[in-house]
Structure formats: structure tokens, C-alpha cells
Short mmCIF file of C-alpha atoms in Angstrom, two decimals:
data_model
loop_
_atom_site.label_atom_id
_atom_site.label_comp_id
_atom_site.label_asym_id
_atom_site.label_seq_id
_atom_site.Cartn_x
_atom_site.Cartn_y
_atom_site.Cartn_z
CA UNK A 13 20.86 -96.00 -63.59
CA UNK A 14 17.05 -96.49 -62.79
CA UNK A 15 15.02 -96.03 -65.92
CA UNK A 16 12.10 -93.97 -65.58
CA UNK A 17 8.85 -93.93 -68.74
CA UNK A 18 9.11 -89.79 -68.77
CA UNK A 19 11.49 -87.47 -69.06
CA UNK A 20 9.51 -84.75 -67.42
CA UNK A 21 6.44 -83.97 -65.83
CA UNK A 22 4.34 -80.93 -65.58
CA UNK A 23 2.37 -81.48 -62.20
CA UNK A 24 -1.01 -80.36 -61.16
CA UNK A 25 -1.12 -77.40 -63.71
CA UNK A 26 -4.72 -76.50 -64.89
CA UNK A 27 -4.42 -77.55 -68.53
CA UNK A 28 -6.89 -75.91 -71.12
CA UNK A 29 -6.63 -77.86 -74.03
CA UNK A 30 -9.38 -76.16 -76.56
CA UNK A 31 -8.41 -78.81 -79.49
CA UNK A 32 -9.39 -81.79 -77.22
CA UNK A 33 -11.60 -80.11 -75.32
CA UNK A 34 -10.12 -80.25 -72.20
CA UNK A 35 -10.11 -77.41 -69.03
CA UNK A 36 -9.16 -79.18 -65.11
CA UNK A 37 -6.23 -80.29 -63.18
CA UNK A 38 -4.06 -82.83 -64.88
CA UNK A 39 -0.46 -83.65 -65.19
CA UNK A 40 1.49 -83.71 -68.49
CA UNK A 41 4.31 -85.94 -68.93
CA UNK A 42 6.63 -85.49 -71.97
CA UNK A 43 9.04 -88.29 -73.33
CA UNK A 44 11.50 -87.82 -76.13
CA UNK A 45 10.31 -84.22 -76.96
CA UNK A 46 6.76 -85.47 -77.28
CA UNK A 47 3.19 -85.46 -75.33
CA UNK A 48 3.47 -89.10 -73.44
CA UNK A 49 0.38 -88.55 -71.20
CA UNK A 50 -2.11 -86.03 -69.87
CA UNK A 51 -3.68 -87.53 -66.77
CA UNK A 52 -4.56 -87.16 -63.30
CA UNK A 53 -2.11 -88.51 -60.47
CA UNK A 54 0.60 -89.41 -62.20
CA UNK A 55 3.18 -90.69 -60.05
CA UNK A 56 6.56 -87.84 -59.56
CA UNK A 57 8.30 -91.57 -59.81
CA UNK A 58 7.83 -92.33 -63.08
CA UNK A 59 9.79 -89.29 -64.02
CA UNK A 60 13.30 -87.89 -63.93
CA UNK A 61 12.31 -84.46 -63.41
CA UNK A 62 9.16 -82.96 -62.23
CA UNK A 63 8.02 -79.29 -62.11
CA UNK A 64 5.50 -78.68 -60.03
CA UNK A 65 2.82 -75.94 -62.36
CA UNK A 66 0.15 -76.26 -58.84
CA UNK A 67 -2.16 -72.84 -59.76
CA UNK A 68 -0.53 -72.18 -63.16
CA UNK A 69 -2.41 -72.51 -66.20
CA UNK A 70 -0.68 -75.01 -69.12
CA UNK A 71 -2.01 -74.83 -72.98
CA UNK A 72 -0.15 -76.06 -75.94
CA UNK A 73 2.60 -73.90 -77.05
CA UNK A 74 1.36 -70.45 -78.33
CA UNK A 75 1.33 -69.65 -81.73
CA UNK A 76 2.08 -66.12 -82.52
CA UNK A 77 0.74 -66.09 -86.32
CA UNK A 78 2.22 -62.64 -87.01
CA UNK A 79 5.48 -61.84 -86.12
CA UNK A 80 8.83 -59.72 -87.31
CA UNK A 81 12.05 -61.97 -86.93
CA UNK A 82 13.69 -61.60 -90.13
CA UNK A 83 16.61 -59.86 -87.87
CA UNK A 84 19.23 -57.74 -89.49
CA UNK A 85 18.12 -58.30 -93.35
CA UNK A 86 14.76 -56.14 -93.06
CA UNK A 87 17.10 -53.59 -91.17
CA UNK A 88 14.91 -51.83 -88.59
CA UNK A 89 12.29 -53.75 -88.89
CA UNK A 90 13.10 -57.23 -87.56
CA UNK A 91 13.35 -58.45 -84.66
CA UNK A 92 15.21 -61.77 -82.81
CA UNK A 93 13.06 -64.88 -83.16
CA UNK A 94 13.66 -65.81 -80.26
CA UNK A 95 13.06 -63.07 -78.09
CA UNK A 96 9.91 -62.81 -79.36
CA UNK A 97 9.55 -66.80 -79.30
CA UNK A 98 10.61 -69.14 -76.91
CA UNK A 99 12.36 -66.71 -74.49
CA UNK A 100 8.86 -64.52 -74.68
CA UNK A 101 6.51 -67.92 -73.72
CA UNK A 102 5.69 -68.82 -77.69
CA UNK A 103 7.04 -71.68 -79.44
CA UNK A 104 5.84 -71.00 -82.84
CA UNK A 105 6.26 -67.53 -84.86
CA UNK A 106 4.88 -67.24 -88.51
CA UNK A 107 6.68 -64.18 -90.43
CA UNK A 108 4.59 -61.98 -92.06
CA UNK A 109 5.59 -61.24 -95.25
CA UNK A 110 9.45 -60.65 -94.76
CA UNK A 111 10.84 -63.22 -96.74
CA UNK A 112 10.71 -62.82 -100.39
CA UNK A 113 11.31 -64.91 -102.85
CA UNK A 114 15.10 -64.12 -103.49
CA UNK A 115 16.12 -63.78 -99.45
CA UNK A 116 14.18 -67.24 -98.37
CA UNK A 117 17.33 -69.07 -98.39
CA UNK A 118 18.91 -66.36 -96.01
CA UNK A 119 15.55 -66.69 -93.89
CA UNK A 120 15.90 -70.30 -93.57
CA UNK A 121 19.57 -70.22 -93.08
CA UNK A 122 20.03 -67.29 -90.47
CA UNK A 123 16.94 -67.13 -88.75
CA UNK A 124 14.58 -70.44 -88.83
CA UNK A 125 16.98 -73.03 -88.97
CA UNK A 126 19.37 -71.46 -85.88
CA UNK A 127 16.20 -70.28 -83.82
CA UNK A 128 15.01 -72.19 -81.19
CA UNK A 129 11.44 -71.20 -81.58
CA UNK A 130 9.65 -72.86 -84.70
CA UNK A 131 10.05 -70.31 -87.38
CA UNK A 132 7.70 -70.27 -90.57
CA UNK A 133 6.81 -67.48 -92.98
CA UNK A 134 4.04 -66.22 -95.43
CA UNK A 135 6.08 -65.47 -98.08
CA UNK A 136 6.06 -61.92 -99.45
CA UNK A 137 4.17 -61.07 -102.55
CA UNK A 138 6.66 -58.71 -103.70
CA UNK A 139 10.42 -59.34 -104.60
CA UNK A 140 11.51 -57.13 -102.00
CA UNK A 141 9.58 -58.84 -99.06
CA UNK A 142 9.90 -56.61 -95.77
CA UNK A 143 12.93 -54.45 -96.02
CA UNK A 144 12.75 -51.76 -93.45
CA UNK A 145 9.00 -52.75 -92.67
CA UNK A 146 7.20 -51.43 -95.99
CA UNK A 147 8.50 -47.83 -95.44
CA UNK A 148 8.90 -47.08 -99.37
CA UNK A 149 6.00 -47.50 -101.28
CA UNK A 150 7.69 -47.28 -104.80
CA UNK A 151 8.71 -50.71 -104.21
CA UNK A 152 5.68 -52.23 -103.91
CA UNK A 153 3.61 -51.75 -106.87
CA UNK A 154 2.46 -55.09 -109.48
CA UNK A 155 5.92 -54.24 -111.50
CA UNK A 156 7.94 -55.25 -108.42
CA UNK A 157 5.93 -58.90 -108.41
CA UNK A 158 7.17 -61.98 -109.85
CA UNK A 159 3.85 -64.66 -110.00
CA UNK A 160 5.17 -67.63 -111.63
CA UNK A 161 9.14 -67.41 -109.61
CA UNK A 162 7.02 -66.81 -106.46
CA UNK A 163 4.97 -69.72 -106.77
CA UNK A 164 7.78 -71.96 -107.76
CA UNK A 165 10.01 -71.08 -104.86
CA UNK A 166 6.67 -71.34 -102.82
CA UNK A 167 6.18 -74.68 -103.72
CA UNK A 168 9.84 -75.63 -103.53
CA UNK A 169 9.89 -74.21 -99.68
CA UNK A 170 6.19 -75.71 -98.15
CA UNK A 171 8.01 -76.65 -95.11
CA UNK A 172 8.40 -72.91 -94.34
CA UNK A 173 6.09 -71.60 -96.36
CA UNK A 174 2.85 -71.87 -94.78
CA UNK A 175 1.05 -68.33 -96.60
CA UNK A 176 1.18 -65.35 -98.96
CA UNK A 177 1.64 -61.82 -97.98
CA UNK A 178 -0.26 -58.90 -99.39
CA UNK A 179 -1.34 -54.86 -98.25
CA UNK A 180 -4.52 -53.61 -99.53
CA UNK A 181 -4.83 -49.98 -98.32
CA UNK A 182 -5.74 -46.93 -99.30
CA UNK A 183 -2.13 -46.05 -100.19
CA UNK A 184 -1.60 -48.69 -102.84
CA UNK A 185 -5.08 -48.31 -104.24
CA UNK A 186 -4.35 -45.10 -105.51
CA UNK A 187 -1.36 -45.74 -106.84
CA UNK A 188 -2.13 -49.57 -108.47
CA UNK A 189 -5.71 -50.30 -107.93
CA UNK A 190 -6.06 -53.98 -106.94
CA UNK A 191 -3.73 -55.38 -108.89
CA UNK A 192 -1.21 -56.15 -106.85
CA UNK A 193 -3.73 -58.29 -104.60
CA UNK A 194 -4.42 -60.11 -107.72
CA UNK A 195 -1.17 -61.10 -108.26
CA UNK A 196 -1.20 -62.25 -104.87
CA UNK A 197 -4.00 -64.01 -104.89
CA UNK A 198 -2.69 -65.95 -107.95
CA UNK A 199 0.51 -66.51 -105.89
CA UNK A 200 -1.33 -68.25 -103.29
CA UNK A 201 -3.78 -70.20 -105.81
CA UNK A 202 -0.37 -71.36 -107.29
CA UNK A 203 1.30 -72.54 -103.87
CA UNK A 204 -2.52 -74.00 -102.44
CA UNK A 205 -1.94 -71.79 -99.12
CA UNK A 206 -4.07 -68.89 -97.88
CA UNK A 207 -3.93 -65.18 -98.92
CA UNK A 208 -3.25 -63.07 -95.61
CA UNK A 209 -4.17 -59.36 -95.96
CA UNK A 210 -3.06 -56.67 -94.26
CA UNK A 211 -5.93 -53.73 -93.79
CA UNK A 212 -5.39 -50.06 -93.19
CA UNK A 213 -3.68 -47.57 -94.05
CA UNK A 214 -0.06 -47.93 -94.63
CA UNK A 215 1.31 -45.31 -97.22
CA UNK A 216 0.05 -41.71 -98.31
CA UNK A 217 -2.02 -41.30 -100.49
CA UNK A 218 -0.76 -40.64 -104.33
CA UNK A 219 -2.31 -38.63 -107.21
CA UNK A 220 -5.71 -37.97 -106.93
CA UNK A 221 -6.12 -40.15 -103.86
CA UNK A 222 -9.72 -42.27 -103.42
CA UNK A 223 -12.45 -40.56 -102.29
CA UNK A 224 -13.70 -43.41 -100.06
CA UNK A 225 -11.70 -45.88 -97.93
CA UNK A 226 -14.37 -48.84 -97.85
CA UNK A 227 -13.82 -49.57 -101.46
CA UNK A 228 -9.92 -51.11 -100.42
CA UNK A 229 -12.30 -53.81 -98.73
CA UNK A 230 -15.01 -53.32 -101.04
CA UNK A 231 -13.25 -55.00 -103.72
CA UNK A 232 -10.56 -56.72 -101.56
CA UNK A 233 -13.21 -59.34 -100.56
CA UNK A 234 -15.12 -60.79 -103.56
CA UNK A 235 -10.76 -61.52 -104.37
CA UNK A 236 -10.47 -63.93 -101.75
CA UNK A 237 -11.78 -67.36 -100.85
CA UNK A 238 -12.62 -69.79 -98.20
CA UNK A 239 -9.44 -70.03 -95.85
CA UNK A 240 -8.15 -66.73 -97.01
CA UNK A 241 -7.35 -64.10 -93.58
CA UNK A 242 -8.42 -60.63 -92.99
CA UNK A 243 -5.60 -59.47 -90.93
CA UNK A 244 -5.80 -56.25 -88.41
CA UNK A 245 -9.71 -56.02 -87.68
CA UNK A 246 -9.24 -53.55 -85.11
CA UNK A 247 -7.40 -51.00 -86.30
CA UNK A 248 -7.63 -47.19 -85.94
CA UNK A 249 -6.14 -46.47 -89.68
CA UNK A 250 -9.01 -45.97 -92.41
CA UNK A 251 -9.59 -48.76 -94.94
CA UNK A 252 -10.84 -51.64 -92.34
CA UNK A 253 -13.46 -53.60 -91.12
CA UNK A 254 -14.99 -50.38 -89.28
CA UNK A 255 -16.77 -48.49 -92.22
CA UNK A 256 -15.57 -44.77 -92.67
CA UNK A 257 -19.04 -43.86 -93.91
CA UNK A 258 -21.30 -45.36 -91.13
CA UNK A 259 -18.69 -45.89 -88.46
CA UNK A 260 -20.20 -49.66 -88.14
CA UNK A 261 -19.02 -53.05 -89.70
CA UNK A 262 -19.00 -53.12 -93.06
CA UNK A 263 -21.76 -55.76 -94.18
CA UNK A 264 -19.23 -56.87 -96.51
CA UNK A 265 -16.80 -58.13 -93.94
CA UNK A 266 -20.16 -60.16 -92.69
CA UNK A 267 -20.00 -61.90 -96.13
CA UNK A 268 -16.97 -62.55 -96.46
CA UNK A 269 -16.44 -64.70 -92.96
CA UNK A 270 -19.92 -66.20 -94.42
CA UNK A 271 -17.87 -67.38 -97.24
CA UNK A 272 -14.90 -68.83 -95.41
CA UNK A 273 -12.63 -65.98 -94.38
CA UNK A 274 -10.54 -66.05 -91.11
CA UNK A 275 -9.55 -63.17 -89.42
CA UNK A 276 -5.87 -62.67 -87.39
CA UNK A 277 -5.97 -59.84 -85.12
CA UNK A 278 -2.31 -58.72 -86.14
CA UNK A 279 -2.42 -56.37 -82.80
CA UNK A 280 0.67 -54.04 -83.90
CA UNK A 281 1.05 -50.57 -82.84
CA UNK A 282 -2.45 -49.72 -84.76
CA UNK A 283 -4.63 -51.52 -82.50
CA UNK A 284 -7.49 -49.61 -80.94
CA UNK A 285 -9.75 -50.67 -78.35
CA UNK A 286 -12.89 -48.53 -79.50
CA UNK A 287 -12.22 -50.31 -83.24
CA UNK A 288 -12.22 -53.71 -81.25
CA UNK A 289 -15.21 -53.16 -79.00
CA UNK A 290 -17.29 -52.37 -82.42
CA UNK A 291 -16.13 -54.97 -84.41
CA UNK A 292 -16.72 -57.59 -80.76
CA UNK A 293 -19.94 -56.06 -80.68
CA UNK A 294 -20.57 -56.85 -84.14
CA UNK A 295 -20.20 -60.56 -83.34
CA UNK A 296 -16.92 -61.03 -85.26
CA UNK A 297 -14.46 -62.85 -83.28
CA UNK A 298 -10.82 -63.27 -84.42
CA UNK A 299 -9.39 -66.68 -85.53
CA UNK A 300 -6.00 -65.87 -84.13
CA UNK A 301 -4.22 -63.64 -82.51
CA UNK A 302 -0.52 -62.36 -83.68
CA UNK A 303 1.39 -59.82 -82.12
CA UNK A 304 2.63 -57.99 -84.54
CA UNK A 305 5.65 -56.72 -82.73
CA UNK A 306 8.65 -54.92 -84.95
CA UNK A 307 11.39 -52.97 -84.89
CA UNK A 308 9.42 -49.30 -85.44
CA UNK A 309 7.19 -50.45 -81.51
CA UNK A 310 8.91 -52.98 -79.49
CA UNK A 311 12.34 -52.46 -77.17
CA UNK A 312 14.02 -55.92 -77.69
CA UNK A 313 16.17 -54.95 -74.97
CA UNK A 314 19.52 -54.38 -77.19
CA UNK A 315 18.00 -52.63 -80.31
CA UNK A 316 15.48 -50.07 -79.13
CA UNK A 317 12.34 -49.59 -80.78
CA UNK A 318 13.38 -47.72 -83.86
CA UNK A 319 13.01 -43.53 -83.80
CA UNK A 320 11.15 -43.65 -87.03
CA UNK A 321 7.80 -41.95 -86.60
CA UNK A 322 7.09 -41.79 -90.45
CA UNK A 323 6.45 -45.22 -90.34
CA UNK A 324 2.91 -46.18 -90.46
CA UNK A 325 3.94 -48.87 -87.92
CA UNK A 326 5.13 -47.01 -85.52
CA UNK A 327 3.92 -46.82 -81.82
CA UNK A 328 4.92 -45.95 -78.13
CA UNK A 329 2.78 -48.37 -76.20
CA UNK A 330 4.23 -51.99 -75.40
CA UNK A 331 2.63 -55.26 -76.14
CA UNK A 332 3.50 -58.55 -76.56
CA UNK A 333 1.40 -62.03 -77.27
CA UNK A 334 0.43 -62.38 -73.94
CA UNK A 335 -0.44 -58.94 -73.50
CA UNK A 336 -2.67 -59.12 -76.49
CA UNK A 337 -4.42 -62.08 -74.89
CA UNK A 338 -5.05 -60.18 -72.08
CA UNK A 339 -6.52 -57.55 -73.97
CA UNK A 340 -8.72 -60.05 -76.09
CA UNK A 341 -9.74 -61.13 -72.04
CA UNK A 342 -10.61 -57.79 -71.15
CA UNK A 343 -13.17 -57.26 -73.95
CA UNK A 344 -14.87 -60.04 -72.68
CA UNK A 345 -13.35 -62.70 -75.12
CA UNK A 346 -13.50 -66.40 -72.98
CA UNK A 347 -10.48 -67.55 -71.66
CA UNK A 348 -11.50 -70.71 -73.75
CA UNK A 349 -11.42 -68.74 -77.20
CA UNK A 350 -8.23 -66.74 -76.33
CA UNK A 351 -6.68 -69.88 -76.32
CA UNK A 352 -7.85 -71.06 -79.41
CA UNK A 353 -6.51 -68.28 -80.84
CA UNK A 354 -2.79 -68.91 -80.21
CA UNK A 355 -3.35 -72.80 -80.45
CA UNK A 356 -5.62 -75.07 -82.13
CA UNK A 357 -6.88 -72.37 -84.56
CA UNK A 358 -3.44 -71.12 -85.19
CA UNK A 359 -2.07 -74.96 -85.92
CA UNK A 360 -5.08 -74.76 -88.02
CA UNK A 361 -4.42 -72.00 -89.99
CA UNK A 362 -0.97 -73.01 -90.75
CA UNK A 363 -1.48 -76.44 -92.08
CA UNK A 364 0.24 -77.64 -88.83
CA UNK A 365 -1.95 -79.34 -86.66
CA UNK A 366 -0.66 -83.22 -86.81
CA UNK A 367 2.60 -81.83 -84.94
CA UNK A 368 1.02 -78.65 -82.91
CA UNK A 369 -1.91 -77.05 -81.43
CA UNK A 370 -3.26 -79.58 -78.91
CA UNK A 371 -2.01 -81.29 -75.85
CA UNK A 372 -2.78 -84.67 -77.99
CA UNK A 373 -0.32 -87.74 -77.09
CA UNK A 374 2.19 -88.00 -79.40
CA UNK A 375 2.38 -84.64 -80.75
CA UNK A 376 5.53 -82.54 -80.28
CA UNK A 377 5.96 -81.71 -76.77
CA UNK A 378 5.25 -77.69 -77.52
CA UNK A 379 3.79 -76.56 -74.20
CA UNK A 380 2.71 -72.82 -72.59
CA UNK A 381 3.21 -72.23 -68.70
CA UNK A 382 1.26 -68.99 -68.19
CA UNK A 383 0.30 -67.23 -64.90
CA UNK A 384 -3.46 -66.26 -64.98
CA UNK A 385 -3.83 -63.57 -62.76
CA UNK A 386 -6.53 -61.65 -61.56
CA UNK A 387 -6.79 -58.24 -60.05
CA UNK A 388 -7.05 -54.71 -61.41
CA UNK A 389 -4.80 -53.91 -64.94
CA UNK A 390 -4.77 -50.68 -66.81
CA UNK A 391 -4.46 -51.87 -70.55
CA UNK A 392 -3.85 -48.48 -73.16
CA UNK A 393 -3.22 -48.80 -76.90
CA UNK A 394 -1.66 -45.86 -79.04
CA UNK A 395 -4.93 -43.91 -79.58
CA UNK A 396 -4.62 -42.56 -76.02
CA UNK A 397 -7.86 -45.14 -75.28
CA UNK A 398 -7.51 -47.29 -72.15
CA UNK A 399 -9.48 -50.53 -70.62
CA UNK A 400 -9.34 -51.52 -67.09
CA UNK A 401 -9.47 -55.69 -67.07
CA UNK A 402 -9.50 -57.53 -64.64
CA UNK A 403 -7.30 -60.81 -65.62
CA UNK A 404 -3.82 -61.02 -66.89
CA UNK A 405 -1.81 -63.81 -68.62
CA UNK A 406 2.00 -63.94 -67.58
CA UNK A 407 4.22 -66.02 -69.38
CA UNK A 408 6.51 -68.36 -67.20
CA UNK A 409 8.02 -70.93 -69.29
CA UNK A 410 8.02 -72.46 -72.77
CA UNK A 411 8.74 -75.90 -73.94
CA UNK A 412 9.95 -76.62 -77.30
CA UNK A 413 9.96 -80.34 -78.18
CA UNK A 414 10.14 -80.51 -74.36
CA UNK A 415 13.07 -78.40 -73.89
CA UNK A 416 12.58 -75.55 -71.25
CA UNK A 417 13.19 -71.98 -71.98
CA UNK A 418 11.95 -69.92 -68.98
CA UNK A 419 10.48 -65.80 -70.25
CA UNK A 420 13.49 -63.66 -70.06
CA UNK A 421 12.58 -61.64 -72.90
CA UNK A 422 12.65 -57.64 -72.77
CA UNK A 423 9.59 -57.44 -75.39
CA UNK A 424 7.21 -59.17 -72.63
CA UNK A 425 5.10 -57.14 -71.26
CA UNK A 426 4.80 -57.39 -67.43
CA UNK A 427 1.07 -57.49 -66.00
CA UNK A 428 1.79 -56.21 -62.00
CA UNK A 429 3.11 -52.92 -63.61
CA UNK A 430 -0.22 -52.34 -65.29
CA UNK A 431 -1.70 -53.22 -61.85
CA UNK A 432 -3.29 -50.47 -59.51
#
């Protein structure tokens, strides 16, 4: 049998390549599940199976830093890795805070370790992690927190765990104050990985209730340090980066990314254009991009989006990775920094850029073929609000250490029937 150098090559794609700074026509040739060369001409010979990508676009495999996967344990909530990973056009997922520290082993065992997608986690602050997506807030307060466990089976687990989950909204505030993002914070000290923070609204108010929203981020922010991540910038629920009081930024957000702080767009079902456009406007432009997608506003196909419209979470309008990046696209973020986004910032982030995030020879042979269309798309989000853009990113195919899954997931979002 002839012996050829590559296994497979991706031919004449348009590769944009942030990390190395790279946007033109080049062909990608993968050997033993790894980047062998990124070139012009290279010969079809030289490989035992070529795929022609003419007029498709080819990035490193997407990064999706805020997903839902930890299927059948959080009950409603998660959702199949893999439909939302490689069978959706993204080879890497990062759960959000579903894990906790006593159901990380069934996280690794169940759902990273069988999942074709790469699967890591920020570990939940609290003991019960993500069970049925935060719905009962009694759970959640700085007597259901275990510091010094959570840092040791942090540290035990930094192959997995690559952050620490916390909420600080309204809800908890006037139940606990701050000090459950304390203990979080002291989690994450403890492990040396960032603090990711979800903002807005989640739970009702208790008690008395607080009087003003912006003090959540108020006194969120002077808690957190360089490398820390301000998650959910744009959304409609009070408590965020949009200040209830002057309906602009809040200048303390401003300081904060001064300081060091990232910011993941965590799309969800709270996402609102009009939030977006002001905090765009503002000149604050996300880090990453997750979805977001759960059980309470995505059909997976099998298990419908959940009928549970107490849920803070919950919403009617789809989305997906790639439909967020085409959202990001239609407020006039660069194809370049959408990119960045779900690649070399997100590899960043996670502490995993020697393996991912770039196009680089010799790193793992992750890879993104993506349609980038143009035309006319009517994008909507669950405040009624709607955008019309005017390109689209379809996912075609993944690679995953240079295996091929083509998009055959139900969550994906199809651009032509947002077309008129």
C-alpha cells in the first residue's frame, strides 16, 4: 500500500486563523489527529483523502465557553454534549457550573470521558452544582458551600477543571449579600483558575428586596481580579452591565476590564439586542462567546425544550454558537474578532492554548468548516427586538483530533430560514 505524509487534507478553504494571524486561501493537511501543514498548493497526492472546502471558510475548532451538557443528572437542564458539540460544528464545550464537587466523578465518567466533543467544566461553587438549572434558590445560599473540599477536588481534577462558577444577582443579594461570591472567589484563589460570574437576575427577590440593582455589580467587581469573567453583558434582566439608573454602562464595568476582567457573552435565552448595541456602543467587546443553550430554550431534537416558564432561563427563540456569531456579525463585530471569540481567546481563557485555539502545526487537529453566507437574515431574541444582518455562519463539519463529524444536530440553528 502506497504511503502517503497526510491523512487528510482540507483544500482551498479560506482559513482565518486569528492566533497566527492568518486570513487567505490555504490548504490544511492533518496527520495523526494533528495540524501537519497549512500551505498553499499542496499536492491532493500527498494525501489519502482530500475534501475539497473551495468557498468555505476553515478556523480552528470553536470553543463554546458556556454550555449545558451535564445530561440527565441536572434533570431538565442538561443537554447532550455532543449535540451541542461536535455534531453542532464545536469541538470544545466548557460546562458552566454543573458539576459540583460531589457529582464530578459522574461528570467525568458519563459525559466528558464518553463524549466526542472535548468536555471541560467550571466547577460549581455550591455543593449542589446545576440541578434543574438553578430553579430553587434555597439551595444556593453560603451554607450550601464547601471552600476548602471545593478547592481540593478542584485541584485534584485541573484536567477538567478549567474555572469556578458563581451568580451574583439581585435575587441572592437579598437573601446573602455577597457572600457567597466570596466564597467563590476564595474557591478559585485556592484552585489558581478564574472566577466566572453570571449577571442578572435569576431568582425573586426575598425580604425586603434591594432598592437598586447596580450595587450586585457595584460590589461584585472590586471582588474580582485580573483574568476573572463577567459573563452575560447583554442581558435584558436588571443587575448588569447596562445601569438601571442611567440606562448607560456602568463606569464600573469600565474599571473593571481596566483591571483585567474578561467578558463571555453567555448568549442564553436573556440576550437582548438593544442591551448589546449599548454595551457595543460603549466600546466593550466580548472575550468569548458561549451559547448558553439548556434544557428550559433549546429543542435537542428528542427532549424538547423544557415547559418550565418559571425559570429565569427560559426562552422561545432558538440559537445556537453559530447563530450567536452571526448575531455578534450583525452588530458590526469583525468577522476577525468573532473568531477570536470561539478560538484563540477561548483556548486562552481556558488555560488550553498549547493543544487548541490556532491552526498552529502540531497542535491537535481541532478544525471548524463553516459556510459564510451573505444575503438578507432576520435575527430576533426573546424581548420581541429583531436585527436584519446581512452575513450568516453555517456550520458544515467539525474535526476532532482530525476525525470528521458533519452538523446533524437539531439545536443548530439554520441561517436560509431566517432569510427573506
Amino acid at each position: 500500500m502506497e504511503c502517503r505524509p497526510y491523512d487528510l487534507l482540507l483544500k482551498s478553504g479560506r482559513v482565518v486563523d486569528p492566533a497566527n494571524r492568518t486570513d487567505g486561501v490555504l490548504d490544511v493537511a492533518i496527520k495523526d489527529g494533528r495540524i501537519a501543514a497549512v500551505e498553499v498548493g499542496i499536492s491532493p497526492d500527498l494525501a489519502r483523502e482530500v475534501i475539497d472546502v473551495e468557498n468555505k471558510l476553515i478556523t480552528p475548532g470553536l470553543i463554546d465557553t458556556h454550555a449545558h451538557v451535564f445530561e440527565h443528572v441536572t434533570g431538565r437542564f442538561g443537554l447532550n454534549p455532543d449535540s451541542c458539540g461536535v455534531r453542532a460544528g464545536v469541538s470544545t464545550l466548557v460546562d458552566q457550573g454543573g458539576p459540583s464537587l460531589m457529582t464530578l466523578p459522574a461528570f467525568r465518567h458519563y459525559v466528558s470521558e464518553p463524549a466526542n466533543s472535548r468536555v471541560l467544566c467550571f466547577l460549581s461553587a455550591y455543593l449542589v452544582g446545576g440541578l434543574e438549572g438553578h430553579h430553587y434558590p434555597q439551595l444556593y445560599g453560603p451554607e450550601d458551600v464547601d471552600v476548602k473540599r471545593t478547592i481540593e477536588v478542584g485541584l485534584a481534577n485541573r484536567d477538567l477543571v478549567k474555572g469556578i462558577k458563581a451568580h451574583a444577582e439581585v435575587g441572592g443579594k437579598s437573601r446573602w449579600g455577597m457572600e457567597v461570591i466570596k466564597q467563590a472567589r476564595d474557591i478559585a484563589r485556592g484552585i489558581g483558575v478564574p472566577l466566572y460570574i453570571h449577571l442578572g437576575q435569576i431568582w425573586p427577590e426575598a425580604g425586603k428586596g434591594i432598592e437598586d440593582p447596580d450595587t450586585v455589580i457595584e460590589e461584585l467587581v472590586p471582588l474580582m481580579k485580573e483574568g476573572d469573567i463577567l459573563a452575560h453583558p447583554f442581558t435584558r434582566h436588571p443587575g448588569g452591565f447596562i445601569s438601571s439608573k442611567t440606562d448607560e454602562l456602568h463606569p464600573i464595568v469600565r474599571a473593571g476590564l481596566d483591571r483585567g476582567l474578561r467578558v463571555d457573552v453567555g448568549h442564553g435565552s436573556h440576550f437582548s439586542f438593544d442591551m448589546a448595541r449599548k454595551v457595543i456602543n460603549a466600546g466593550i467587546l466580548p472575550h468569548t462567546l458561549g451559547a448558553d443553550m439548556h434544557g428550559y430554550n433549546t429543542d435537542a431534537g428528542q427532549t424538547k425544550a423544557a415547559d418550565f416558564e418559571s425559570s429565569p432561563f427560559f426562552g422561545k427563540t432558538r440559537f445556537c454558537l453559530t447563530h450567536a456569531m452571526t448575531e455578534l456579525l450583525a452588530l458590526g463585530v469583525s468577522l476577525d474578532d468573532v473568531v477570536s471569540s470561539v478560538t484563540s481567546n477561548a483556548a486562552g481563557m481556558l488555560g488550553i492554548d498549547d493543544e487548541a485555539g490556532s491552526l498552529s502545526v502540531g497542535k491537535v487537529a481541532d478544525v471548524a468548516v463553516l459556510e459564510h453566507l451573505t444575503g438578507r437574515f432576520t435575527l430576533s431574541d426573546n424581548s420581541g427586538a429583531s436585527v436584519i444582518g446581512t452575513e450568516a455562519i453555517r456550520p458544515l463539519f467539525s474535526l476532532r483530533e482530525g476525525i470528521r463529524f458533519d452538523v446533524d444536530s437539531p439545536v443548530v440553528v439554520e441561517p436560509m430560514d431566517l432569510a427573506g
